């Protein structure tokens, strides 16, 4: 073989030639030198932190929107499947407007047997002066029935037609509506030929006298037209008979209310300033005589005598004296035995005194003052209920 270190080998006899041989003492070319890995600088770390924060700033709102959409879808699905959706606290419903009295009142039968006769009235709601027929529980003042609105006419008024009927007269529409207290939502409506001038009532019949001279009458058994008639004096439909009102100097004898066998005359003293006086009698014999420091309701010129009696107490209404006019309405409870004053209650404060009705319904004294209706406990003078 011919050749030296670092040269190709050649055979002189056969001519074969080999690849280059490595230099003597070595094993070929030295391996390439290895470089150390590059070191990351601090600026690269800051760059990645900034990129990460920017990515979060962009992605978080999208995630929140996505969660909201998923929640809405879940609520919709739950509602479709009958599960109640999660909602906020509902707004409370506004209470209905208060009721106000718009006419005088009538005593009706004690339907529930609690010892207090029910009350018939015309009422309105809130500031709306539209009148509706109504029946109130005499013991609690709760509304048992409120009918459809009938209008705001001053010619709409109640006729006290016995304990079984709530009778509403519409003199403008020439109409009489009879509501049976057992089913007041189904009134019997009777057309009239003219306005009612006078009317009378007994246990069988309501008898009307119209302006045109006609005299229709209706049975208080079933509310149908009848040929019945009522004797005696007839009443005007715009005058209540639970008070006695007029020129005081001409009505000094006042009015009389009774409980059991005791009659109480509410009048003014015979001479001098027209201050109220109450005289109790049994069988024509005077039991006691009680002067009061009040004048008739409304004043000493034109006023009203008003009161109601129960077995243990007589309740008298009057006004504070201010010249010839009265101020406010005051109720005074006097003991049956001797006329001693048991209590005194202001009903209308310092307003001008006026009263529509005052009744005993068996348990309370019910007073109608303007748009207010109040039941007074005869034992204490406190309000049992108020409308």
mmCIF file of C-alpha atoms in Angstrom:
data_model
loop_
_atom_site.group_PDB
_atom_site.id
_atom_site.type_symbol
_atom_site.label_atom_id
_atom_site.label_comp_id
_atom_site.label_asym_id
_atom_site.label_seq_id
_atom_site.Cartn_x
_atom_site.Cartn_y
_atom_site.Cartn_z
ATOM 1 C CA UNK A 1 0.000 0.000 0.000
ATOM 2 C CA UNK A 2 1.424 3.343 -0.864
ATOM 3 C CA UNK A 3 0.439 6.488 0.860
ATOM 4 C CA UNK A 4 1.208 8.462 3.997
ATOM 5 C CA UNK A 5 -0.828 9.889 6.790
ATOM 6 C CA UNK A 6 -3.372 12.184 5.419
ATOM 7 C CA UNK A 7 -3.123 10.707 1.883
ATOM 8 C CA UNK A 8 -5.057 8.061 -0.095
ATOM 9 C CA UNK A 9 -3.663 4.455 -0.152
ATOM 10 C CA UNK A 10 -2.905 2.848 -3.511
ATOM 11 C CA UNK A 11 -1.929 -0.783 -4.297
ATOM 12 C CA UNK A 12 0.919 -0.960 -6.961
ATOM 13 C CA UNK A 13 -0.052 -4.466 -8.068
ATOM 14 C CA UNK A 14 -3.797 -4.150 -8.452
ATOM 15 C CA UNK A 15 -4.280 -0.416 -8.647
ATOM 16 C CA UNK A 16 -6.877 -0.203 -5.785
ATOM 17 C CA UNK A 17 -7.105 3.193 -4.138
ATOM 18 C CA UNK A 18 -8.667 3.850 -0.683
ATOM 19 C CA UNK A 19 -10.154 6.938 0.868
ATOM 20 C CA UNK A 20 -8.075 9.487 2.706
ATOM 21 C CA UNK A 21 -6.573 8.281 5.942
ATOM 22 C CA UNK A 22 -6.590 10.411 9.037
ATOM 23 C CA UNK A 23 -3.349 12.033 10.134
ATOM 24 C CA UNK A 24 -1.154 9.988 12.378
ATOM 25 C CA UNK A 25 -2.031 10.172 16.017
ATOM 26 C CA UNK A 26 -5.648 11.323 15.325
ATOM 27 C CA UNK A 27 -8.953 9.835 14.513
ATOM 28 C CA UNK A 28 -10.190 12.269 11.954
ATOM 29 C CA UNK A 29 -11.213 15.910 12.139
ATOM 30 C CA UNK A 30 -11.897 17.261 15.608
ATOM 31 C CA UNK A 31 -15.555 17.613 16.517
ATOM 32 C CA UNK A 32 -17.065 21.047 16.084
ATOM 33 C CA UNK A 33 -17.067 23.295 19.115
ATOM 34 C CA UNK A 34 -20.407 23.462 21.101
ATOM 35 C CA UNK A 35 -21.838 26.983 21.825
ATOM 36 C CA UNK A 36 -23.495 27.774 25.185
ATOM 37 C CA UNK A 37 -27.295 28.322 24.985
ATOM 38 C CA UNK A 38 -28.301 31.996 24.836
ATOM 39 C CA UNK A 39 -29.457 33.656 28.101
ATOM 40 C CA UNK A 40 -32.997 35.280 28.224
ATOM 41 C CA UNK A 41 -32.862 38.938 28.999
ATOM 42 C CA UNK A 42 -35.198 40.684 31.573
ATOM 43 C CA UNK A 43 -36.746 42.761 28.783
ATOM 44 C CA UNK A 44 -38.212 39.590 27.272
ATOM 45 C CA UNK A 45 -39.938 38.758 30.594
ATOM 46 C CA UNK A 46 -41.521 42.204 30.818
ATOM 47 C CA UNK A 47 -42.713 41.900 27.237
ATOM 48 C CA UNK A 48 -44.505 38.624 27.963
ATOM 49 C CA UNK A 49 -46.135 40.073 31.115
ATOM 50 C CA UNK A 50 -47.518 43.005 29.113
ATOM 51 C CA UNK A 51 -48.807 40.654 26.434
ATOM 52 C CA UNK A 52 -50.528 38.505 29.083
ATOM 53 C CA UNK A 53 -52.257 41.463 30.743
ATOM 54 C CA UNK A 54 -53.439 42.751 27.380
ATOM 55 C CA UNK A 55 -54.850 39.353 26.532
ATOM 56 C CA UNK A 56 -56.749 39.194 29.829
ATOM 57 C CA UNK A 57 -58.124 42.699 29.290
ATOM 58 C CA UNK A 58 -59.513 41.631 25.936
ATOM 59 C CA UNK A 59 -60.750 38.178 26.908
ATOM 60 C CA UNK A 60 -62.424 38.876 30.318
ATOM 61 C CA UNK A 61 -65.300 41.019 28.957
ATOM 62 C CA UNK A 62 -66.018 38.391 26.315
ATOM 63 C CA UNK A 63 -66.092 35.745 29.036
ATOM 64 C CA UNK A 64 -68.521 37.761 31.152
ATOM 65 C CA UNK A 65 -70.806 38.332 28.172
ATOM 66 C CA UNK A 66 -70.667 34.650 27.436
ATOM 67 C CA UNK A 67 -71.620 33.775 31.017
ATOM 68 C CA UNK A 68 -74.567 36.199 30.825
ATOM 69 C CA UNK A 69 -75.809 34.633 27.615
ATOM 70 C CA UNK A 70 -75.464 31.155 29.082
ATOM 71 C CA UNK A 71 -77.389 32.241 32.227
ATOM 72 C CA UNK A 72 -80.205 33.685 30.113
ATOM 73 C CA UNK A 73 -80.386 30.499 28.082
ATOM 74 C CA UNK A 74 -80.499 28.458 31.293
ATOM 75 C CA UNK A 75 -83.307 30.603 32.760
ATOM 76 C CA UNK A 76 -85.285 30.388 29.532
ATOM 77 C CA UNK A 77 -84.845 26.638 29.432
ATOM 78 C CA UNK A 78 -85.855 26.323 33.084
ATOM 79 C CA UNK A 79 -88.981 28.391 32.447
ATOM 80 C CA UNK A 80 -89.878 26.263 29.447
ATOM 81 C CA UNK A 81 -89.499 23.163 31.590
ATOM 82 C CA UNK A 82 -91.680 24.539 34.364
ATOM 83 C CA UNK A 83 -88.966 25.518 36.830
ATOM 84 C CA UNK A 84 -89.472 29.011 38.325
ATOM 85 C CA UNK A 85 -86.871 31.493 37.072
ATOM 86 C CA UNK A 86 -84.764 33.358 39.590
ATOM 87 C CA UNK A 87 -86.150 36.881 39.707
ATOM 88 C CA UNK A 88 -85.948 39.876 42.014
ATOM 89 C CA UNK A 89 -88.476 40.737 44.738
ATOM 90 C CA UNK A 90 -91.745 41.816 43.038
ATOM 91 C CA UNK A 91 -93.037 45.321 43.651
ATOM 92 C CA UNK A 92 -95.898 45.337 46.211
ATOM 93 C CA UNK A 93 -99.310 46.178 44.798
ATOM 94 C CA UNK A 94 -100.640 49.622 45.638
ATOM 95 C CA UNK A 95 -103.572 49.524 48.091
ATOM 96 C CA UNK A 96 -106.967 50.382 46.604
ATOM 97 C CA UNK A 97 -108.192 53.952 47.131
ATOM 98 C CA UNK A 98 -110.162 54.444 50.363
ATOM 99 C CA UNK A 99 -113.947 54.459 50.291
ATOM 100 C CA UNK A 100 -115.972 57.539 51.252
ATOM 101 C CA UNK A 101 -119.599 57.923 52.192
ATOM 102 C CA UNK A 102 -121.621 59.958 49.654
ATOM 103 C CA UNK A 103 -125.148 59.891 51.088
ATOM 104 C CA UNK A 104 -127.126 59.224 54.215
ATOM 105 C CA UNK A 105 -127.251 55.644 55.429
ATOM 106 C CA UNK A 106 -129.921 52.979 56.041
ATOM 107 C CA UNK A 107 -130.088 50.204 58.619
ATOM 108 C CA UNK A 108 -130.448 46.715 57.128
ATOM 109 C CA UNK A 109 -130.963 43.273 58.606
ATOM 110 C CA UNK A 110 -128.257 41.634 60.715
ATOM 111 C CA UNK A 111 -127.299 39.065 58.071
ATOM 112 C CA UNK A 112 -124.563 37.269 60.024
ATOM 113 C CA UNK A 113 -126.271 37.331 63.431
ATOM 114 C CA UNK A 114 -123.488 39.165 65.288
ATOM 115 C CA UNK A 115 -125.887 41.598 66.962
ATOM 116 C CA UNK A 116 -125.041 44.551 64.713
ATOM 117 C CA UNK A 117 -127.363 45.539 61.865
ATOM 118 C CA UNK A 118 -125.625 45.951 58.509
ATOM 119 C CA UNK A 119 -125.348 49.403 56.909
ATOM 120 C CA UNK A 120 -126.533 50.450 53.448
ATOM 121 C CA UNK A 121 -124.761 53.408 51.838
ATOM 122 C CA UNK A 122 -123.639 55.084 48.637
ATOM 123 C CA UNK A 123 -119.847 55.215 48.475
ATOM 124 C CA UNK A 124 -117.075 56.507 46.207
ATOM 125 C CA UNK A 125 -113.415 55.523 45.781
ATOM 126 C CA UNK A 126 -110.627 57.993 46.477
ATOM 127 C CA UNK A 127 -111.028 61.295 44.632
ATOM 128 C CA UNK A 128 -113.506 59.810 42.191
ATOM 129 C CA UNK A 129 -116.937 61.031 43.332
ATOM 130 C CA UNK A 130 -118.798 58.415 41.286
ATOM 131 C CA UNK A 131 -121.406 56.819 43.560
ATOM 132 C CA UNK A 132 -121.765 53.065 44.050
ATOM 133 C CA UNK A 133 -124.293 51.153 46.182
ATOM 134 C CA UNK A 134 -122.639 49.364 49.097
ATOM 135 C CA UNK A 135 -123.426 47.205 52.124
ATOM 136 C CA UNK A 136 -121.120 47.373 55.162
ATOM 137 C CA UNK A 137 -120.778 44.896 58.008
ATOM 138 C CA UNK A 138 -122.289 46.669 61.021
ATOM 139 C CA UNK A 139 -119.849 45.085 63.490
ATOM 140 C CA UNK A 140 -116.565 45.624 61.626
ATOM 141 C CA UNK A 141 -117.212 48.178 58.885
ATOM 142 C CA UNK A 142 -115.906 45.738 56.270
ATOM 143 C CA UNK A 143 -117.404 46.031 52.799
ATOM 144 C CA UNK A 144 -119.788 43.168 52.069
ATOM 145 C CA UNK A 145 -120.906 44.470 48.678
ATOM 146 C CA UNK A 146 -119.959 47.281 46.290
ATOM 147 C CA UNK A 147 -122.017 47.647 43.128
ATOM 148 C CA UNK A 148 -121.336 49.109 39.715
ATOM 149 C CA UNK A 149 -120.776 52.876 39.432
ATOM 150 C CA UNK A 150 -124.023 54.780 38.933
ATOM 151 C CA UNK A 151 -122.726 58.301 38.290
ATOM 152 C CA UNK A 152 -122.036 61.515 40.194
ATOM 153 C CA UNK A 153 -125.508 63.060 40.066
ATOM 154 C CA UNK A 154 -126.823 64.776 43.181
ATOM 155 C CA UNK A 155 -130.142 63.144 42.293
ATOM 156 C CA UNK A 156 -128.709 59.723 43.232
ATOM 157 C CA UNK A 157 -129.735 58.894 46.803
ATOM 158 C CA UNK A 158 -130.788 56.068 49.074
ATOM 159 C CA UNK A 159 -134.368 55.411 50.118
ATOM 160 C CA UNK A 160 -134.545 53.479 53.377
ATOM 161 C CA UNK A 161 -137.028 50.838 52.202
ATOM 162 C CA UNK A 162 -136.987 48.375 55.065
ATOM 163 C CA UNK A 163 -134.301 46.030 56.378
ATOM 164 C CA UNK A 164 -134.293 43.582 53.443
ATOM 165 C CA UNK A 165 -133.626 45.986 50.569
ATOM 166 C CA UNK A 166 -130.967 48.486 49.562
ATOM 167 C CA UNK A 167 -133.032 50.948 47.512
ATOM 168 C CA UNK A 168 -131.305 53.473 45.244
ATOM 169 C CA UNK A 169 -133.305 56.253 43.610
ATOM 170 C CA UNK A 170 -131.971 57.963 40.459
ATOM 171 C CA UNK A 171 -134.241 60.952 39.970
ATOM 172 C CA UNK A 172 -132.241 62.052 36.928
ATOM 173 C CA UNK A 173 -132.691 58.758 35.074
ATOM 174 C CA UNK A 174 -136.250 58.161 36.456
ATOM 175 C CA UNK A 175 -135.164 54.826 37.918
ATOM 176 C CA UNK A 176 -135.534 52.850 41.146
ATOM 177 C CA UNK A 177 -133.057 50.027 41.865
ATOM 178 C CA UNK A 178 -133.947 47.489 44.563
ATOM 179 C CA UNK A 179 -130.997 45.370 45.791
ATOM 180 C CA UNK A 180 -132.028 42.398 47.956
ATOM 181 C CA UNK A 181 -129.491 42.136 50.766
ATOM 182 C CA UNK A 182 -129.200 38.358 50.278
ATOM 183 C CA UNK A 183 -128.084 38.816 46.632
ATOM 184 C CA UNK A 184 -127.303 42.539 46.170
ATOM 185 C CA UNK A 185 -125.397 41.972 42.928
ATOM 186 C CA UNK A 186 -128.708 41.244 41.155
ATOM 187 C CA UNK A 187 -130.931 44.322 41.593
ATOM 188 C CA UNK A 188 -134.487 44.721 40.335
ATOM 189 C CA UNK A 189 -134.512 47.864 38.177
ATOM 190 C CA UNK A 190 -137.830 49.720 37.774
ATOM 191 C CA UNK A 191 -138.347 52.567 35.286
ATOM 192 C CA UNK A 192 -140.403 55.536 36.496
ATOM 193 C CA UNK A 193 -142.288 58.172 34.516
ATOM 194 C CA UNK A 194 -140.969 61.182 36.454
ATOM 195 C CA UNK A 195 -139.022 62.282 39.514
ATOM 196 C CA UNK A 196 -140.093 61.056 42.946
ATOM 197 C CA UNK A 197 -141.661 63.857 44.977
ATOM 198 C CA UNK A 198 -142.614 61.852 48.091
ATOM 199 C CA UNK A 199 -142.426 58.265 49.270
ATOM 200 C CA UNK A 200 -143.609 56.073 52.112
ATOM 201 C CA UNK A 201 -142.558 52.679 53.458
ATOM 202 C CA UNK A 202 -144.152 50.080 55.681
ATOM 203 C CA UNK A 203 -143.354 46.400 56.283
ATOM 204 C CA UNK A 204 -145.051 45.354 53.018
ATOM 205 C CA UNK A 205 -144.594 48.129 50.508
ATOM 206 C CA UNK A 206 -142.696 51.144 49.196
ATOM 207 C CA UNK A 207 -145.137 53.707 47.812
ATOM 208 C CA UNK A 208 -143.953 56.515 45.489
ATOM 209 C CA UNK A 209 -145.635 59.759 44.487
ATOM 210 C CA UNK A 210 -144.164 61.168 41.259
ATOM 211 C CA UNK A 211 -144.079 64.745 39.988
ATOM 212 C CA UNK A 212 -146.473 63.823 37.151
ATOM 213 C CA UNK A 213 -149.059 62.508 39.613
ATOM 214 C CA UNK A 214 -148.445 58.783 39.104
ATOM 215 C CA UNK A 215 -148.311 56.524 42.208
ATOM 216 C CA UNK A 216 -146.230 53.404 41.480
ATOM 217 C CA UNK A 217 -145.651 51.007 44.371
ATOM 218 C CA UNK A 218 -143.552 47.909 44.851
ATOM 219 C CA UNK A 219 -143.773 44.901 47.115
ATOM 220 C CA UNK A 220 -141.042 44.541 49.728
ATOM 221 C CA UNK A 221 -141.642 40.803 49.651
ATOM 222 C CA UNK A 222 -140.224 40.137 46.189
ATOM 223 C CA UNK A 223 -139.486 43.633 44.835
ATOM 224 C CA UNK A 224 -142.032 43.461 42.020
ATOM 225 C CA UNK A 225 -144.622 46.076 41.035
ATOM 226 C CA UNK A 226 -147.647 46.006 43.318
ATOM 227 C CA UNK A 227 -150.870 47.889 43.998
ATOM 228 C CA UNK A 228 -150.073 48.372 47.672
ATOM 229 C CA UNK A 229 -150.226 51.766 49.363
ATOM 230 C CA UNK A 230 -148.840 53.344 52.529
ATOM 231 C CA UNK A 231 -150.964 55.473 54.806
ATOM 232 C CA UNK A 232 -149.904 58.506 56.772
ATOM 233 C CA UNK A 233 -147.518 61.257 55.821
ATOM 234 C CA UNK A 234 -145.029 60.622 53.032
ATOM 235 C CA UNK A 235 -141.367 61.668 53.245
ATOM 236 C CA UNK A 236 -139.309 63.762 50.889
ATOM 237 C CA UNK A 237 -136.559 61.707 49.213
ATOM 238 C CA UNK A 238 -133.929 64.378 49.897
ATOM 239 C CA UNK A 239 -134.579 64.573 53.641
ATOM 240 C CA UNK A 240 -133.312 62.068 56.176
ATOM 241 C CA UNK A 241 -135.519 61.206 59.149
ATOM 242 C CA UNK A 242 -132.772 60.224 61.620
ATOM 243 C CA UNK A 243 -132.154 63.889 62.552
ATOM 244 C CA UNK A 244 -134.422 66.891 63.096
ATOM 245 C CA UNK A 245 -133.035 69.991 61.386
ATOM 246 C CA UNK A 246 -134.329 73.504 60.837
ATOM 247 C CA UNK A 247 -134.635 76.914 62.465
ATOM 248 C CA UNK A 248 -133.918 76.205 66.125
ATOM 249 C CA UNK A 249 -136.264 78.872 67.486
ATOM 250 C CA UNK A 250 -139.104 77.063 65.688
ATOM 251 C CA UNK A 251 -138.057 73.513 66.642
ATOM 252 C CA UNK A 252 -137.088 73.971 70.295
ATOM 253 C CA UNK A 253 -138.729 70.690 71.261
ATOM 254 C CA UNK A 254 -136.135 68.847 69.202
ATOM 255 C CA UNK A 255 -136.508 65.096 68.691
ATOM 256 C CA UNK A 256 -137.034 61.988 70.828
ATOM 257 C CA UNK A 257 -135.049 58.729 70.684
ATOM 258 C CA UNK A 258 -135.925 55.573 72.600
ATOM 259 C CA UNK A 259 -134.356 52.434 74.027
ATOM 260 C CA UNK A 260 -136.604 49.885 75.699
ATOM 261 C CA UNK A 261 -139.230 51.721 77.748
ATOM 262 C CA UNK A 262 -137.171 54.902 78.199
ATOM 263 C CA UNK A 263 -137.651 57.923 75.919
ATOM 264 C CA UNK A 264 -134.994 60.623 75.670
ATOM 265 C CA UNK A 265 -136.032 64.075 74.462
ATOM 266 C CA UNK A 266 -133.109 66.003 72.944
ATOM 267 C CA UNK A 267 -134.131 69.672 72.914
ATOM 268 C CA UNK A 268 -132.948 73.153 73.931
ATOM 269 C CA UNK A 269 -133.770 74.783 77.249
ATOM 270 C CA UNK A 270 -137.020 76.750 77.294
ATOM 271 C CA UNK A 271 -135.484 80.194 77.718
ATOM 272 C CA UNK A 272 -132.229 81.980 77.012
ATOM 273 C CA UNK A 273 -129.420 80.806 74.746
ATOM 274 C CA UNK A 274 -130.319 77.634 72.876
ATOM 275 C CA UNK A 275 -128.121 75.198 74.788
ATOM 276 C CA UNK A 276 -128.952 71.496 74.561
ATOM 277 C CA UNK A 277 -130.857 69.655 77.246
ATOM 278 C CA UNK A 278 -131.779 65.963 77.549
ATOM 279 C CA UNK A 279 -134.860 64.773 79.441
ATOM 280 C CA UNK A 280 -135.391 61.065 80.200
ATOM 281 C CA UNK A 281 -138.934 59.731 80.672
ATOM 282 C CA UNK A 282 -140.486 56.357 81.399
ATOM 283 C CA UNK A 283 -144.229 55.939 81.066
ATOM 284 C CA UNK A 284 -144.810 59.703 81.019
ATOM 285 C CA UNK A 285 -142.774 60.230 84.230
ATOM 286 C CA UNK A 286 -139.573 62.280 84.142
ATOM 287 C CA UNK A 287 -136.529 60.332 85.332
ATOM 288 C CA UNK A 288 -133.897 63.050 85.046
ATOM 289 C CA UNK A 289 -133.072 66.254 83.169
ATOM 290 C CA UNK A 290 -129.528 67.005 82.018
ATOM 291 C CA UNK A 291 -128.330 70.384 80.647
ATOM 292 C CA UNK A 292 -125.300 70.351 78.319
ATOM 293 C CA UNK A 293 -122.734 73.009 77.398
ATOM 294 C CA UNK A 294 -123.329 72.325 73.678
ATOM 295 C CA UNK A 295 -125.679 73.794 71.066
ATOM 296 C CA UNK A 296 -127.501 71.840 68.336
ATOM 297 C CA UNK A 297 -125.226 70.525 65.580
ATOM 298 C CA UNK A 298 -124.561 73.464 63.270
ATOM 299 C CA UNK A 299 -125.531 76.289 65.623
ATOM 300 C CA UNK A 300 -128.343 78.124 67.372
ATOM 301 C CA UNK A 301 -129.824 79.765 64.282
ATOM 302 C CA UNK A 302 -130.131 76.763 61.925
ATOM 303 C CA UNK A 303 -129.051 73.406 63.286
ATOM 304 C CA UNK A 304 -129.882 69.750 63.889
ATOM 305 C CA UNK A 305 -130.967 67.684 66.866
ATOM 306 C CA UNK A 306 -129.277 64.284 66.649
ATOM 307 C CA UNK A 307 -128.762 61.314 68.928
ATOM 308 C CA UNK A 308 -129.327 57.592 69.442
ATOM 309 C CA UNK A 309 -130.163 55.435 72.445
ATOM 310 C CA UNK A 310 -129.061 51.972 73.575
ATOM 311 C CA UNK A 311 -130.148 50.069 76.719
ATOM 312 C CA UNK A 312 -127.409 51.566 78.933
ATOM 313 C CA UNK A 313 -126.468 54.856 77.247
ATOM 314 C CA UNK A 314 -127.977 57.683 75.259
ATOM 315 C CA UNK A 315 -125.586 59.370 72.813
ATOM 316 C CA UNK A 316 -126.236 63.040 72.010
ATOM 317 C CA UNK A 317 -124.528 65.030 69.241
ATOM 318 C CA UNK A 318 -123.902 68.774 69.506
ATOM 319 C CA UNK A 319 -121.499 71.563 68.566
ATOM 320 C CA UNK A 320 -119.331 73.976 70.491
ATOM 321 C CA UNK A 321 -121.021 77.364 70.751
ATOM 322 C CA UNK A 322 -119.498 80.111 68.598
ATOM 323 C CA UNK A 323 -122.047 82.891 68.324
ATOM 324 C CA UNK A 324 -125.029 81.709 66.310
ATOM 325 C CA UNK A 325 -122.970 79.038 64.505
ATOM 326 C CA UNK A 326 -121.633 75.783 65.861
ATOM 327 C CA UNK A 327 -118.068 74.532 65.571
ATOM 328 C CA UNK A 328 -117.272 70.867 65.105
ATOM 329 C CA UNK A 329 -119.347 67.866 66.146
ATOM 330 C CA UNK A 330 -119.092 66.428 69.656
ATOM 331 C CA UNK A 331 -120.644 63.172 70.872
ATOM 332 C CA UNK A 332 -121.560 62.832 74.562
ATOM 333 C CA UNK A 333 -122.544 59.574 76.261
ATOM 334 C CA UNK A 334 -125.016 59.914 79.151
ATOM 335 C CA UNK A 335 -125.829 57.134 81.623
ATOM 336 C CA UNK A 336 -129.363 55.743 81.467
ATOM 337 C CA UNK A 337 -129.843 55.789 85.262
ATOM 338 C CA UNK A 338 -129.110 59.426 86.062
ATOM 339 C CA UNK A 339 -127.850 61.253 82.952
ATOM 340 C CA UNK A 340 -124.270 61.464 84.220
ATOM 341 C CA UNK A 341 -121.723 62.141 81.468
ATOM 342 C CA UNK A 342 -119.777 58.934 80.857
ATOM 343 C CA UNK A 343 -117.548 60.150 78.023
ATOM 344 C CA UNK A 344 -117.105 62.886 75.414
ATOM 345 C CA UNK A 345 -115.569 62.495 71.924
ATOM 346 C CA UNK A 346 -114.764 65.031 69.202
ATOM 347 C CA UNK A 347 -115.992 63.653 65.885
ATOM 348 C CA UNK A 348 -115.279 66.501 63.478
ATOM 349 C CA UNK A 349 -112.673 68.626 65.262
ATOM 350 C CA UNK A 350 -113.036 72.342 64.584
ATOM 351 C CA UNK A 351 -114.761 71.952 61.213
ATOM 352 C CA UNK A 352 -118.183 73.443 60.648
ATOM 353 C CA UNK A 353 -120.639 71.126 62.331
ATOM 354 C CA UNK A 354 -122.851 69.001 60.090
ATOM 355 C CA UNK A 355 -124.423 65.577 60.459
ATOM 356 C CA UNK A 356 -126.400 63.430 58.017
ATOM 357 C CA UNK A 357 -127.457 60.453 60.101
ATOM 358 C CA UNK A 358 -127.096 58.866 63.492
ATOM 359 C CA UNK A 359 -128.435 55.366 64.293
ATOM 360 C CA UNK A 360 -128.093 52.632 66.844
ATOM 361 C CA UNK A 361 -127.431 49.356 65.033
ATOM 362 C CA UNK A 362 -127.762 47.228 68.149
ATOM 363 C CA UNK A 363 -124.093 47.333 69.173
ATOM 364 C CA UNK A 364 -122.802 50.732 68.104
ATOM 365 C CA UNK A 365 -123.970 54.249 67.358
ATOM 366 C CA UNK A 366 -123.298 54.821 63.652
ATOM 367 C CA UNK A 367 -122.789 58.463 62.624
ATOM 368 C CA UNK A 368 -122.640 59.866 59.082
ATOM 369 C CA UNK A 369 -120.641 63.133 58.900
ATOM 370 C CA UNK A 370 -120.071 64.477 55.400
ATOM 371 C CA UNK A 371 -118.001 61.820 53.570
ATOM 372 C CA UNK A 372 -117.113 60.076 56.848
ATOM 373 C CA UNK A 373 -118.894 57.155 58.468
ATOM 374 C CA UNK A 374 -118.040 56.162 62.026
ATOM 375 C CA UNK A 375 -119.267 53.570 64.539
ATOM 376 C CA UNK A 376 -118.941 54.598 68.194
ATOM 377 C CA UNK A 377 -118.747 52.161 71.104
ATOM 378 C CA UNK A 378 -121.456 53.419 73.518
ATOM 379 C CA UNK A 379 -119.515 52.163 76.547
ATOM 380 C CA UNK A 380 -116.320 54.134 75.869
ATOM 381 C CA UNK A 381 -116.960 56.628 73.079
ATOM 382 C CA UNK A 382 -114.105 55.139 71.070
ATOM 383 C CA UNK A 383 -114.400 54.420 67.357
ATOM 384 C CA UNK A 384 -115.193 50.763 66.677
ATOM 385 C CA UNK A 385 -114.665 51.262 62.924
ATOM 386 C CA UNK A 386 -114.504 54.109 60.448
ATOM 387 C CA UNK A 387 -115.010 54.638 56.710
#
